[in-house]
Coordinates of C-alpha atoms and ligand atoms in Angstrom, one line a residue:
Chain A
M881 CA 246.8 30.4 79.8
D882 CA 249.1 30.5 76.8
A883 CA 247.6 33.2 74.5
P884 CA 246.8 36.6 76.0
A885 CA 243.2 36.8 77.1
N886 CA 240.8 38.8 74.9
K887 CA 239.4 41.8 76.8
I888 CA 236.8 42.3 74.1
S889 CA 235.4 39.9 71.6
V890 CA 233.0 40.9 68.9
Q891 CA 231.1 38.4 66.8
G892 CA 228.8 39.2 63.9
L893 CA 228.0 42.8 65.0
K894 CA 225.3 44.5 62.9
A895 CA 224.2 48.1 63.7
W896 CA 221.6 50.3 62.2
F897 CA 220.0 53.7 62.4
G898 CA 216.3 53.1 61.7
K899 CA 216.1 51.1 58.5
N900 CA 219.7 52.0 57.5
E901 CA 222.1 49.3 58.4
V902 CA 225.6 50.8 58.8
I903 CA 227.7 47.9 60.1
H904 CA 227.1 44.6 58.2
G905 CA 228.5 41.9 60.5
A906 CA 231.9 42.6 62.1
S907 CA 233.9 40.1 64.1
L908 CA 237.2 40.8 65.9
D909 CA 239.0 40.3 69.1
I910 CA 240.9 42.8 71.2
P911 CA 243.6 41.4 73.6
D912 CA 243.8 42.8 77.1
R913 CA 246.1 45.8 77.5
S914 CA 246.6 46.4 73.8
V915 CA 245.8 49.2 71.4
L916 CA 243.4 48.6 68.5
A917 CA 243.3 51.3 65.8
I918 CA 240.2 51.5 63.7
I919 CA 240.8 53.1 60.3
G920 CA 238.7 53.7 57.2
P921 CA 237.1 56.6 55.2
S922 CA 234.4 58.8 56.7
G923 CA 231.0 57.4 57.2
C924 CA 232.1 53.8 57.1
G925 CA 230.9 53.0 60.6
K926 CA 233.9 53.5 62.8
S927 CA 232.2 55.8 65.4
T928 CA 229.2 53.5 65.4
F929 CA 231.4 50.5 66.1
L930 CA 233.0 52.3 69.0
R931 CA 229.6 53.5 70.4
C932 CA 228.3 49.9 70.3
L933 CA 231.2 49.0 72.7
N934 CA 229.9 51.2 75.5
R935 CA 226.2 51.0 74.4
M936 CA 226.0 54.7 73.6
H937 CA 224.7 53.7 70.1
E938 CA 221.4 52.6 71.4
L939 CA 220.7 56.0 73.0
T940 CA 220.1 57.5 69.5
P941 CA 216.3 57.1 68.8
G942 CA 215.7 54.3 66.3
A943 CA 219.3 53.0 66.6
G944 CA 220.0 49.4 67.4
S945 CA 222.4 46.5 67.0
S946 CA 222.6 42.7 67.0
G947 CA 225.4 40.1 67.3
K948 CA 227.6 39.2 70.2
M949 CA 229.9 41.6 72.1
L950 CA 231.8 40.1 75.0
L951 CA 233.7 42.0 77.6
D952 CA 235.8 39.6 79.8
D953 CA 233.8 36.8 78.2
R954 CA 230.5 38.3 79.4
D955 CA 227.8 39.4 77.0
L956 CA 227.6 43.3 77.0
Y957 CA 224.0 43.1 75.8
A958 CA 222.8 40.5 78.3
A959 CA 219.6 41.5 80.1
S960 CA 221.5 41.5 83.4
V961 CA 224.0 44.2 82.2
D962 CA 223.1 47.8 83.2
P963 CA 224.3 50.0 80.4
V964 CA 224.9 52.8 82.9
E965 CA 227.2 50.5 84.9
L966 CA 228.9 49.4 81.8
R967 CA 229.8 52.9 80.7
R968 CA 231.7 53.3 84.0
R969 CA 233.9 50.3 82.9
V970 CA 234.3 51.4 79.3
G971 CA 235.3 55.1 79.2
M972 CA 235.1 57.3 76.1
V973 CA 236.9 60.3 74.7
F974 CA 235.2 62.2 71.9
Q975 CA 236.4 63.8 68.8
R976 CA 235.9 67.3 70.0
P977 CA 237.0 68.1 73.5
N978 CA 233.9 68.4 75.6
P979 CA 234.8 69.4 79.2
F980 CA 231.9 70.7 81.3
P981 CA 232.0 74.4 80.8
T982 CA 230.3 75.2 84.1
M983 CA 232.9 73.3 86.1
S984 CA 236.5 74.0 87.2
I985 CA 239.4 71.9 85.9
A986 CA 239.5 69.8 89.1
R987 CA 235.8 69.3 89.2
N988 CA 235.8 68.2 85.6
V989 CA 238.2 65.4 86.5
S990 CA 236.3 64.4 89.6
A991 CA 232.9 64.6 87.9
G992 CA 232.6 60.8 87.4
L993 CA 233.6 60.2 91.1
R994 CA 230.8 62.6 92.3
L995 CA 228.4 60.7 90.0
N996 CA 229.4 57.5 91.7
R997 CA 229.1 59.2 95.1
V998 CA 232.7 58.4 96.0
P999 CA 233.2 60.4 99.2
G1000 CA 236.1 62.7 99.9
D1001 CA 237.6 65.7 98.2
H1002 CA 239.1 63.6 95.4
A1003 CA 242.3 65.8 95.4
E1004 CA 244.5 62.7 95.1
V1005 CA 242.6 61.2 92.2
V1006 CA 242.5 64.6 90.4
E1007 CA 246.3 64.9 90.7
R1008 CA 246.9 61.3 89.7
C1009 CA 244.7 61.5 86.6
L1010 CA 246.0 64.8 85.5
R1011 CA 249.5 63.4 85.8
Q1012 CA 248.5 60.4 83.8
A1013 CA 247.0 62.6 81.2
A1014 CA 250.2 64.6 81.1
L1015 CA 248.4 67.8 82.0
W1016 CA 249.3 68.2 85.7
D1017 CA 252.3 70.5 85.2
E1018 CA 250.3 72.9 83.0
V1019 CA 247.3 73.3 85.3
K1020 CA 248.4 72.5 88.9
D1021 CA 248.3 76.2 89.8
R1022 CA 244.8 76.8 88.5
L1023 CA 242.8 73.7 89.3
D1024 CA 239.9 75.9 90.3
A1025 CA 239.9 77.9 87.1
P1026 CA 237.1 77.1 84.6
A1027 CA 237.9 74.4 82.1
T1028 CA 237.0 76.5 79.2
G1029 CA 240.1 78.6 79.7
L1030 CA 242.3 75.8 78.5
S1031 CA 243.5 75.3 74.9
G1032 CA 242.0 72.7 72.7
G1033 CA 244.8 70.2 73.3
Q1034 CA 244.7 70.8 77.0
Q1035 CA 240.9 70.4 77.0
Q1036 CA 241.2 67.0 75.3
R1037 CA 243.8 65.8 77.8
L1038 CA 241.5 67.0 80.5
C1039 CA 238.7 64.9 79.0
I1040 CA 241.1 61.9 79.0
A1041 CA 241.9 62.6 82.7
R1042 CA 238.1 62.8 83.4
A1043 CA 237.6 59.4 81.7
L1044 CA 240.5 57.9 83.7
A1045 CA 239.2 59.1 87.0
V1046 CA 236.5 56.4 87.2
E1047 CA 239.2 53.8 86.6
P1048 CA 237.7 52.2 83.5
E1049 CA 239.1 49.0 82.0
V1050 CA 238.7 50.0 78.4
L1051 CA 239.2 53.4 76.9
L1052 CA 237.4 54.3 73.6
M1053 CA 238.9 57.2 71.7
D1054 CA 237.0 58.6 68.7
E1055 CA 239.6 60.6 66.6
P1056 CA 240.9 62.2 69.8
A1057 CA 243.5 64.2 68.0
S1058 CA 241.7 65.3 64.9
A1059 CA 240.9 68.7 66.4
L1060 CA 244.4 69.2 67.7
D1061 CA 247.7 70.7 66.5
P1062 CA 250.7 68.5 65.9
I1063 CA 252.3 69.2 69.3
A1064 CA 249.2 68.4 71.2
T1065 CA 248.7 65.4 69.0
A1066 CA 252.2 64.1 69.8
K1067 CA 251.3 64.5 73.5
V1068 CA 248.1 62.5 73.2
E1069 CA 250.0 59.8 71.3
D1070 CA 252.7 59.5 74.0
L1071 CA 249.9 59.3 76.5
I1072 CA 248.3 56.3 74.7
H1073 CA 251.7 54.5 74.9
E1074 CA 251.6 55.1 78.7
L1075 CA 248.0 54.1 79.1
K1076 CA 248.2 50.8 77.4
Q1077 CA 250.2 49.5 80.3
R1078 CA 247.0 49.6 82.3
Y1079 CA 244.1 49.9 79.9
T1080 CA 242.7 48.3 76.8
I1081 CA 242.4 51.1 74.2
V1082 CA 240.4 51.3 71.0
I1083 CA 241.2 54.4 69.0
V1084 CA 239.5 55.6 65.8
T1085 CA 241.8 57.6 63.6
H1086 CA 241.8 59.1 60.2
N1087 CA 245.6 59.4 60.3
M1088 CA 247.4 56.3 58.9
Q1089 CA 250.7 57.3 60.5
Q1090 CA 249.1 57.7 63.8
A1091 CA 247.5 54.3 63.6
A1092 CA 250.9 52.8 62.7
R1093 CA 252.6 54.6 65.6
V1094 CA 250.2 53.9 68.4
S1095 CA 248.5 50.6 67.8
D1096 CA 249.3 46.9 68.2
R1097 CA 246.4 45.8 66.0
T1098 CA 244.5 47.6 63.3
A1099 CA 241.0 47.1 61.9
F1100 CA 240.0 48.5 58.5
F1101 CA 236.4 49.4 57.9
Y1102 CA 235.0 50.2 54.5
L1103 CA 231.3 51.0 53.8
G1104 CA 230.1 49.3 57.0
E1105 CA 232.1 46.2 56.4
L1106 CA 235.1 45.1 58.5
V1107 CA 237.4 44.4 55.6
E1108 CA 240.4 43.1 57.6
S1109 CA 241.9 43.2 61.1
G1110 CA 245.2 42.0 62.4
P1111 CA 248.6 43.0 63.8
T1112 CA 249.3 46.6 62.7
E1113 CA 252.5 45.7 61.0
K1114 CA 250.8 43.2 58.8
I1115 CA 248.0 45.5 57.9
F1116 CA 250.4 48.2 56.8
T1117 CA 253.0 46.1 55.1
N1118 CA 251.4 42.9 53.9
P1119 CA 247.6 43.1 54.1
S1120 CA 245.6 40.2 52.8
E1121 CA 243.0 42.3 51.0
Q1122 CA 243.5 44.4 48.0
R1123 CA 241.1 47.1 49.4
T1124 CA 243.2 47.4 52.5
E1125 CA 246.4 47.8 50.6
D1126 CA 244.8 50.4 48.4
Y1127 CA 243.6 52.3 51.4
V1128 CA 246.8 52.2 53.5
T1129 CA 248.9 53.2 50.5
G1130 CA 246.6 56.2 49.9
K1131 CA 245.1 55.0 46.6
F1132 CA 241.6 56.0 47.8
G1133 CA 239.9 57.4 50.9
Chain B
M1046 CA 200.1 102.4 58.7
P1047 CA 199.2 103.6 55.1
L1048 CA 202.3 103.3 52.9
P1049 CA 202.4 105.4 49.7
A1050 CA 201.1 103.0 47.1
D1051 CA 204.0 103.6 44.7
I1052 CA 206.8 102.6 47.0
L1053 CA 206.6 98.9 46.3
P1054 CA 206.5 99.0 42.5
A1055 CA 209.3 101.6 42.6
A1056 CA 211.4 99.3 44.8
A1057 CA 210.8 96.4 42.4
V1058 CA 211.9 98.4 39.4
S1059 CA 215.0 99.7 41.0
A1060 CA 215.8 96.2 42.3
R1061 CA 215.9 95.1 38.6
R1062 CA 218.2 98.0 37.8
G1063 CA 220.7 97.3 40.5
G1064 CA 218.9 97.0 43.8
N1065 CA 220.4 99.9 45.8
R1066 CA 217.5 102.2 45.7
G1067 CA 215.1 99.5 46.7
D1068 CA 217.3 98.4 49.6
R1069 CA 217.5 102.0 50.8
L1070 CA 213.7 102.5 50.6
Y1071 CA 213.2 99.2 52.4
H1072 CA 215.6 100.2 55.1
A1073 CA 214.1 103.6 55.5
A1074 CA 210.6 102.1 55.9
L1075 CA 211.9 99.7 58.5
Q1076 CA 213.6 102.5 60.4
L1077 CA 210.4 104.5 60.2
L1078 CA 208.4 101.7 61.7
G1079 CA 210.9 101.0 64.4
G1080 CA 211.1 104.7 65.3
A1081 CA 207.3 104.8 65.4
V1082 CA 207.2 102.1 68.0
L1083 CA 209.7 103.9 70.2
A1084 CA 207.8 107.2 69.6
V1085 CA 204.5 105.6 70.7
A1086 CA 206.1 104.3 73.9
G1087 CA 207.6 107.7 74.5
L1088 CA 204.3 109.5 74.0
V1089 CA 202.5 107.1 76.4
L1090 CA 205.2 107.9 79.0
L1091 CA 204.9 111.6 78.5
E1092 CA 201.1 111.5 78.6
L1093 CA 201.2 109.5 81.8
A1094 CA 203.7 111.8 83.4
D1095 CA 201.6 114.8 82.4
V1096 CA 198.5 113.3 84.0
A1097 CA 200.6 112.3 87.1
A1098 CA 202.1 115.8 87.5
P1099 CA 199.5 117.3 89.8
A1100 CA 199.6 114.3 92.1
A1101 CA 203.4 114.4 92.1
R1102 CA 203.4 118.1 93.1
R1103 CA 201.0 117.5 95.9
L1104 CA 202.2 114.2 97.2
G1105 CA 206.0 114.3 96.5
L1106 CA 208.2 111.2 96.7
G1107 CA 206.5 110.1 99.9
F1108 CA 203.8 108.7 97.6
L1109 CA 206.1 105.8 96.8
W1110 CA 206.4 104.5 100.4
R1111 CA 203.2 105.6 102.0
N1112 CA 201.2 102.5 103.0
D1113 CA 197.7 103.9 103.0
W1114 CA 195.3 104.6 100.2
D1115 CA 192.0 106.4 100.8
P1116 CA 191.0 108.7 98.0
V1117 CA 188.1 110.2 100.0
S1118 CA 190.4 111.5 102.7
G1119 CA 193.2 112.3 100.3
A1120 CA 195.6 109.5 101.4
F1121 CA 197.6 108.2 98.4
G1122 CA 200.3 105.7 99.1
A1123 CA 201.7 103.3 96.4
L1124 CA 203.1 100.7 98.7
P1125 CA 200.1 98.4 99.2
F1126 CA 199.9 98.0 95.4
V1127 CA 203.6 97.6 94.8
Y1128 CA 203.7 95.1 97.6
G1129 CA 200.7 93.1 96.3
T1130 CA 202.1 93.1 92.8
L1131 CA 205.5 91.9 93.9
V1132 CA 204.1 89.3 96.3
T1133 CA 201.6 87.8 93.9
S1134 CA 204.2 87.7 91.2
A1135 CA 206.8 86.0 93.5
V1136 CA 204.2 83.4 94.5
A1137 CA 203.5 82.8 90.8
I1138 CA 207.1 82.4 89.8
A1139 CA 207.8 80.2 92.8
L1140 CA 205.0 77.8 91.8
A1141 CA 205.5 78.1 88.0
L1142 CA 209.2 77.7 87.8
P1143 CA 209.7 74.2 89.0
V1144 CA 206.6 73.0 87.1
S1145 CA 207.8 74.7 83.9
V1146 CA 211.3 73.3 84.2
G1147 CA 209.8 69.9 84.7
L1148 CA 207.5 70.3 81.8
A1149 CA 210.4 71.6 79.6
L1150 CA 212.5 68.6 80.5
F1151 CA 209.6 66.3 79.9
L1152 CA 208.9 67.8 76.5
S1153 CA 212.5 68.1 75.3
E1154 CA 214.4 65.3 77.0
M1155 CA 212.7 62.7 79.0
G1156 CA 209.0 62.3 78.2
P1157 CA 207.6 59.4 76.2
R1158 CA 207.6 60.5 72.6
R1159 CA 204.0 59.7 72.1
L1160 CA 202.8 61.8 75.1
R1161 CA 204.8 64.9 74.2
P1162 CA 202.5 66.4 71.5
V1163 CA 199.5 66.0 73.9
V1164 CA 201.3 67.9 76.7
S1165 CA 202.6 70.4 74.3
F1166 CA 199.0 71.0 73.0
A1167 CA 197.7 71.4 76.5
I1168 CA 200.2 74.1 77.3
E1169 CA 199.3 75.9 74.1
V1170 CA 195.6 75.8 75.2
L1171 CA 196.6 77.4 78.5
A1172 CA 198.2 80.2 76.7
A1173 CA 195.1 80.9 74.6
I1174 CA 192.6 81.1 77.5
P1175 CA 191.4 84.7 78.0
S1176 CA 192.3 86.2 81.4
V1177 CA 188.7 86.9 82.4
V1178 CA 188.1 83.2 82.0
Y1179 CA 191.0 82.5 84.4
G1180 CA 189.4 85.0 86.8
L1181 CA 186.0 83.2 86.7
W1182 CA 187.7 79.8 87.2
G1183 CA 189.6 81.4 90.1
L1184 CA 186.4 82.7 91.7
F1185 CA 184.3 79.6 91.3
V1186 CA 186.9 76.8 91.6
L1187 CA 190.2 77.9 93.0
V1188 CA 189.0 80.2 95.8
P1189 CA 186.7 77.6 97.4
V1190 CA 189.4 74.9 97.1
L1191 CA 192.0 77.2 98.7
R1192 CA 189.6 78.3 101.4
D1193 CA 188.3 74.8 102.4
W1194 CA 191.3 72.6 101.8
V1195 CA 194.6 74.2 100.9
Q1196 CA 194.8 77.1 103.4
P1197 CA 193.7 75.0 106.4
A1198 CA 196.3 72.4 105.5
L1199 CA 199.0 75.0 105.0
A1200 CA 198.1 76.6 108.3
R1201 CA 198.4 73.3 110.1
A1202 CA 201.7 72.3 108.5
L1203 CA 203.5 75.7 108.2
G1204 CA 201.4 77.9 110.5
F1205 CA 204.4 78.9 112.5
L1206 CA 205.5 81.1 109.5
P1207 CA 203.7 84.5 109.3
L1208 CA 203.1 83.7 105.6
F1209 CA 200.5 81.1 106.5
Q1210 CA 198.6 82.6 109.4
G1211 CA 195.2 84.2 109.7
P1212 CA 191.7 83.2 108.7
P1213 CA 191.4 81.2 105.5
I1214 CA 189.1 83.2 103.3
G1215 CA 190.3 82.1 99.8
L1216 CA 190.4 85.5 98.1
G1217 CA 193.8 87.1 98.5
Y1218 CA 197.5 87.0 97.6
L1219 CA 197.7 83.3 97.4
A1220 CA 194.7 82.9 95.0
A1221 CA 196.1 85.6 92.7
G1222 CA 199.6 84.0 92.8
V1223 CA 198.2 80.6 91.9
I1224 CA 196.2 81.9 89.0
L1225 CA 199.2 83.9 87.8
A1226 CA 201.3 80.8 88.0
V1227 CA 199.0 78.9 85.7
M1228 CA 198.9 81.9 83.3
I1229 CA 202.7 82.3 83.0
L1230 CA 203.3 78.6 82.8
P1231 CA 203.3 78.5 78.9
T1232 CA 205.7 81.4 78.6
V1233 CA 208.2 80.1 81.1
T1234 CA 208.0 76.6 79.7
S1235 CA 208.5 77.5 76.1
V1236 CA 211.5 79.8 76.9
T1237 CA 213.0 77.1 79.1
I1238 CA 212.7 74.7 76.2
E1239 CA 214.5 77.1 74.0
V1240 CA 217.2 77.4 76.6
L1241 CA 217.6 73.7 76.8
R1242 CA 218.0 73.5 73.0
T1243 CA 221.1 75.7 73.3
V1244 CA 222.8 73.0 75.5
P1245 CA 225.4 71.3 73.2
A1246 CA 224.6 67.6 72.7
S1247 CA 228.3 66.9 73.4
L1248 CA 227.9 67.8 77.1
R1249 CA 225.0 65.3 77.5
E1250 CA 227.2 62.6 75.8
A1251 CA 230.1 63.5 78.1
S1252 CA 228.0 62.8 81.1
L1253 CA 226.4 59.6 79.7
A1254 CA 229.8 58.2 78.7
L1255 CA 230.9 58.7 82.4
G1256 CA 228.1 56.5 83.5
A1257 CA 225.4 59.0 84.2
T1258 CA 221.7 58.1 83.9
R1259 CA 219.6 60.5 81.7
W1260 CA 218.5 62.3 84.8
E1261 CA 222.0 62.6 86.2
A1262 CA 223.2 64.0 82.9
I1263 CA 220.5 66.6 83.1
R1264 CA 221.5 67.6 86.6
M1265 CA 225.2 67.5 85.9
A1266 CA 225.5 69.1 82.5
V1267 CA 222.2 70.4 81.1
L1268 CA 220.7 72.4 84.0
P1269 CA 224.0 74.1 85.1
F1270 CA 224.7 75.1 81.5
G1271 CA 221.2 76.5 81.1
R1272 CA 220.9 78.1 84.5
A1273 CA 221.2 81.7 83.5
G1274 CA 218.8 81.2 80.7
I1275 CA 216.3 79.5 83.0
V1276 CA 216.5 82.5 85.3
G1277 CA 215.8 84.7 82.3
A1278 CA 212.8 82.5 81.4
A1279 CA 211.5 83.1 85.0
L1280 CA 212.0 86.8 84.7
L1281 CA 210.1 86.9 81.4
G1282 CA 207.3 85.1 83.1
L1283 CA 207.5 87.5 86.0
G1284 CA 207.1 90.4 83.6
R1285 CA 203.9 88.9 82.4
A1286 CA 202.7 88.3 85.9
L1287 CA 203.4 91.9 87.0
G1288 CA 201.1 93.4 84.3
E1289 CA 198.3 90.9 84.5
T1290 CA 195.1 92.8 85.4
M1291 CA 191.8 91.1 85.0
A1292 CA 192.3 87.7 86.6
V1293 CA 194.1 89.2 89.5
T1294 CA 191.4 91.9 90.1
M1295 CA 188.8 89.1 90.3
V1296 CA 190.6 87.1 93.1
I1297 CA 193.0 89.3 95.0
G1298 CA 190.3 90.8 97.3
N1299 CA 190.9 94.4 96.2
S1300 CA 191.8 95.8 99.6
P1301 CA 194.6 98.4 99.8
E1302 CA 196.4 97.0 102.8
I1303 CA 199.7 95.2 103.5
H1304 CA 199.7 91.9 105.2
A1305 CA 202.5 89.4 105.8
S1306 CA 200.1 86.5 105.4
L1307 CA 199.5 85.1 101.9
F1308 CA 195.9 84.3 103.0
A1309 CA 195.0 87.9 103.4
P1310 CA 193.3 90.0 100.7
G1311 CA 195.4 92.7 99.0
Y1312 CA 195.6 94.8 95.8
S1313 CA 197.9 95.1 92.8
L1314 CA 199.0 98.0 90.7
P1315 CA 197.1 97.0 87.5
A1316 CA 194.0 96.1 89.5
V1317 CA 193.7 99.4 91.3
I1318 CA 194.2 101.4 88.1
A1319 CA 191.6 99.4 86.2
N1320 CA 189.1 99.6 89.1
E1321 CA 189.4 103.3 90.0
F1322 CA 190.4 105.1 86.8
A1323 CA 186.9 105.5 85.4
E1324 CA 185.5 107.0 88.6
A1325 CA 188.5 108.9 89.8
T1326 CA 187.5 112.1 91.5
G1327 CA 189.7 115.1 91.0
E1328 CA 193.1 115.5 89.4
V1329 CA 195.1 114.3 92.4
H1330 CA 193.3 110.9 92.5
L1331 CA 193.7 110.6 88.7
G1332 CA 197.3 111.7 88.9
A1333 CA 198.1 109.2 91.6
L1334 CA 196.7 106.4 89.5
A1335 CA 198.8 107.6 86.5
A1336 CA 201.8 107.6 88.8
L1337 CA 201.0 104.0 89.8
G1338 CA 201.1 103.3 86.1
L1339 CA 204.5 104.8 85.8
V1340 CA 205.7 102.7 88.8
L1341 CA 204.4 99.6 87.1
F1342 CA 206.1 100.6 83.8
G1343 CA 209.4 101.1 85.6
I1344 CA 209.3 97.7 87.4
T1345 CA 208.4 96.0 84.1
V1346 CA 211.2 97.7 82.2
L1347 CA 213.8 96.8 84.8
L1348 CA 212.7 93.2 84.9
N1349 CA 212.5 92.7 81.1
G1350 CA 215.9 94.3 80.8
A1351 CA 217.4 91.9 83.3
A1352 CA 215.7 89.0 81.6
R1353 CA 217.0 89.9 78.2
L1354 CA 220.6 90.3 79.4
L1355 CA 220.5 86.9 81.1
V1356 CA 219.1 85.2 78.0
A1357 CA 221.7 86.9 75.8
A1358 CA 224.5 85.9 78.2
V1359 CA 223.4 82.2 77.8
A1360 CA 223.3 82.5 74.0
R1361 CA 226.8 83.9 74.1
G1362 CA 227.9 81.1 76.5
S1363 CA 226.7 78.4 74.3
A1364 CA 228.2 79.9 71.2
R1365 CA 231.5 80.0 73.0
S1366 CA 231.5 76.4 74.1
A1367 CA 230.3 75.2 70.7
R1368 CA 233.5 76.5 69.1
Ligands
ADP1616 N1 222.7 59.8 64.4 C1 222.7 59.2 63.2 N2 221.5 59.0 62.6 C2 221.4 58.4 61.4 N3 222.5 58.0 60.7 C3 223.7 58.1 61.3 C4 223.9 58.8 62.5 N4 225.2 58.8 62.8 C5 225.8 58.2 61.8 N5 224.9 57.8 60.9 C6 225.3 57.1 59.6 O1 225.9 55.9 59.9 C7 227.0 55.7 59.0 C8 228.3 55.5 59.8 O2 228.6 56.7 60.5 P1 229.8 56.8 61.5 O3 229.8 55.5 62.4 O4 229.7 58.1 62.2 O5 231.0 56.8 60.5 P2 232.6 57.2 60.8 O6 232.8 57.4 62.2 O7 233.3 56.1 60.2 O8 232.8 58.4 60.0 C9 227.1 56.9 58.1 O9 226.5 56.5 56.9 C10 226.3 57.9 58.8 O10 225.6 58.7 57.8
MG1617 MG1 233.3 59.2 63.2

C-alpha cells in the first residue's frame, strides 16, 4: 500500500433528532493513527458526528442517521455489527469528566475489563493505563481511594485511562479539555501526542490553538454542514472556503 | 383552621405598600400551622402516655419482653405483637423490594415506551384500593392459594428451614406479609423511580461508551449510585407496613404467640390495639394497649428517621457528583 490506510471513512452522513436534521451529508476520511480535530461553533453538530462514530447517537429516543460509515473498510451500521461490541473498539471521553463515583480509582480504570469479564485482578492494566494517561504518579499511593476525590483534570485523565483499558482502536474525545484549567489542558494535549502513536483519535474542540497544536487533520462544521476538511496546516493557513477562513481567523463563531 | 377573615386583604394591601408586613404575616401563619402539627403530635403522645401510665406502673419494663398476653389472667407482654409486626413487615419488604426495583427500572429505563403508562396506571390503582378490600381479597383469594399451593410447595422445597415448617393453614405471618407487600409496592416503586432520576445521565453514558448493554449500565452505574436511596425507599415502605391495621388483622390469625414458622398465625401491634381497645377491661388492660401504641410509634419514628437520612444522603451525593 502506498497511501496510509484509512481507519475511518464517512460518506454522506446525515443525522437527525426526530424531524430535525442536524448533519446534512458529511464525507471525510480519517487515516490510521492520526488525530482529526473537529472545530465549529456550538450547535453545529460536532458532538452528534462523534456520537455517530460509536453509535451512541442512536440511543437517544427518536435519533437516527443515514449514510455510510466504514471502520477498517467495514460498515459500522451493517446488521451484523453489534453496537455494544463496536463501542469496545471505539472508546469515548466526554466533555465533563464522568468517573463512576461509587468506584475507587483502580476500579474505575478496570471497569471495562470487568464488563468484558476479563479474569484477574487487572493491576498491571490499571498501572499501564494510568501511566499512559499521565496520572500514575499522582494516584499510585491511593488507588483504592474514591475517584471523586480527584481534581477535575485528574478525573478527566482517569476517564481517558478508563477508555484505554479496553484497548480501543479509536478514541473519540468530545471537548475533553473544556472543563479544565490550562495546566491540566496542557497535560491532556501532551497525552494526545503520545496516544496517536497507537490510536486513531478524533477530538472535538472549541479552541482553535488546541486544534492547531494537536491534530494532523481538521474538519470544520458549520450549521450541520461539513464545510471543509483537510490537513490542519492547510485549514489554518490556506483554507479553500471563505467561511473556514472567517472562522479560523475569529471573524465569527 | 379558621383564619381571621381580614388577614388576607391586609396582606394584599401591605404587599402593595412594600410587601414586608404581608411577608411577615404569611410567615407567622405558616409557623403557626407548622407548630400546630407538632403540638398535635405532642398531645397525642402525652395522652397515650397518660393512659399507659397505670399499666407502666404495674408491669414495669418487663412488659416489653414478656412473651405472653392474656388480659383475663393479667398477663401483658408486648413481644408477640412486636415480633408479628416486625416479621410481617420484613416479609413484605423482602417480597416488595425486588419487584419494586424491577418495576421502577421498567418504568424509567427499560420498558417499552407504550407499555409504561399502562403499568404506571396499574400501580396507581393499587395505591388507591382501601385496605379492607385488600383484607377481603386476602381472606378469599390469597389465604386459600397459600394454604393449598404455596405453603405445601415451600415446605417441600425449603422445609429444612424452621421458617417453612408446620401445618399449612393459610392464615398467618406469610399471608399478612404478602398482602403488605402488595400494599407497599406503589410507595416503594415511586420512591425508587425518584431515586433513579437523581442518577446523572453522564454515568449511564460512561458505561454505554465502554461497551455496556443497557442492563449492564444499570448494574454498573445506576444501581450502585442509587443504592442508599433505594434502601431509603424500602424503609419508607416498611414504615407503611408497620402501621397497616385492617388488612393485617383480617389475615394474620390474631393469636398472641411467637412462632418461628411463617406458616403460623400471629398478631401485630396495630391489629391487637384495634381488636381489643373497644372492649378493654380495666385500666391496666387499656394502659397496656396504649403502651403498645407508644411502642409502635417509637418503631415508626426510628424507621422514618433512618429512611429520611438515607434519602437525603443520596440527594447530597448526586448534587456533589453533578458539580
Ligand atoms: N438530545 C438532543 N435532542 C434533540 N436535539 C439535540 C440533542 N442534542 C443535540 N441536539 C441538537 O442537535 C444540534 C447539534 O448538536 P451538537 O451535535 O451537540 O452540537 P455541537 O457539539 O457542535 O455543539 C443542535 O442544534 C442541538 O440543538
Ligand atoms: Mg458538543
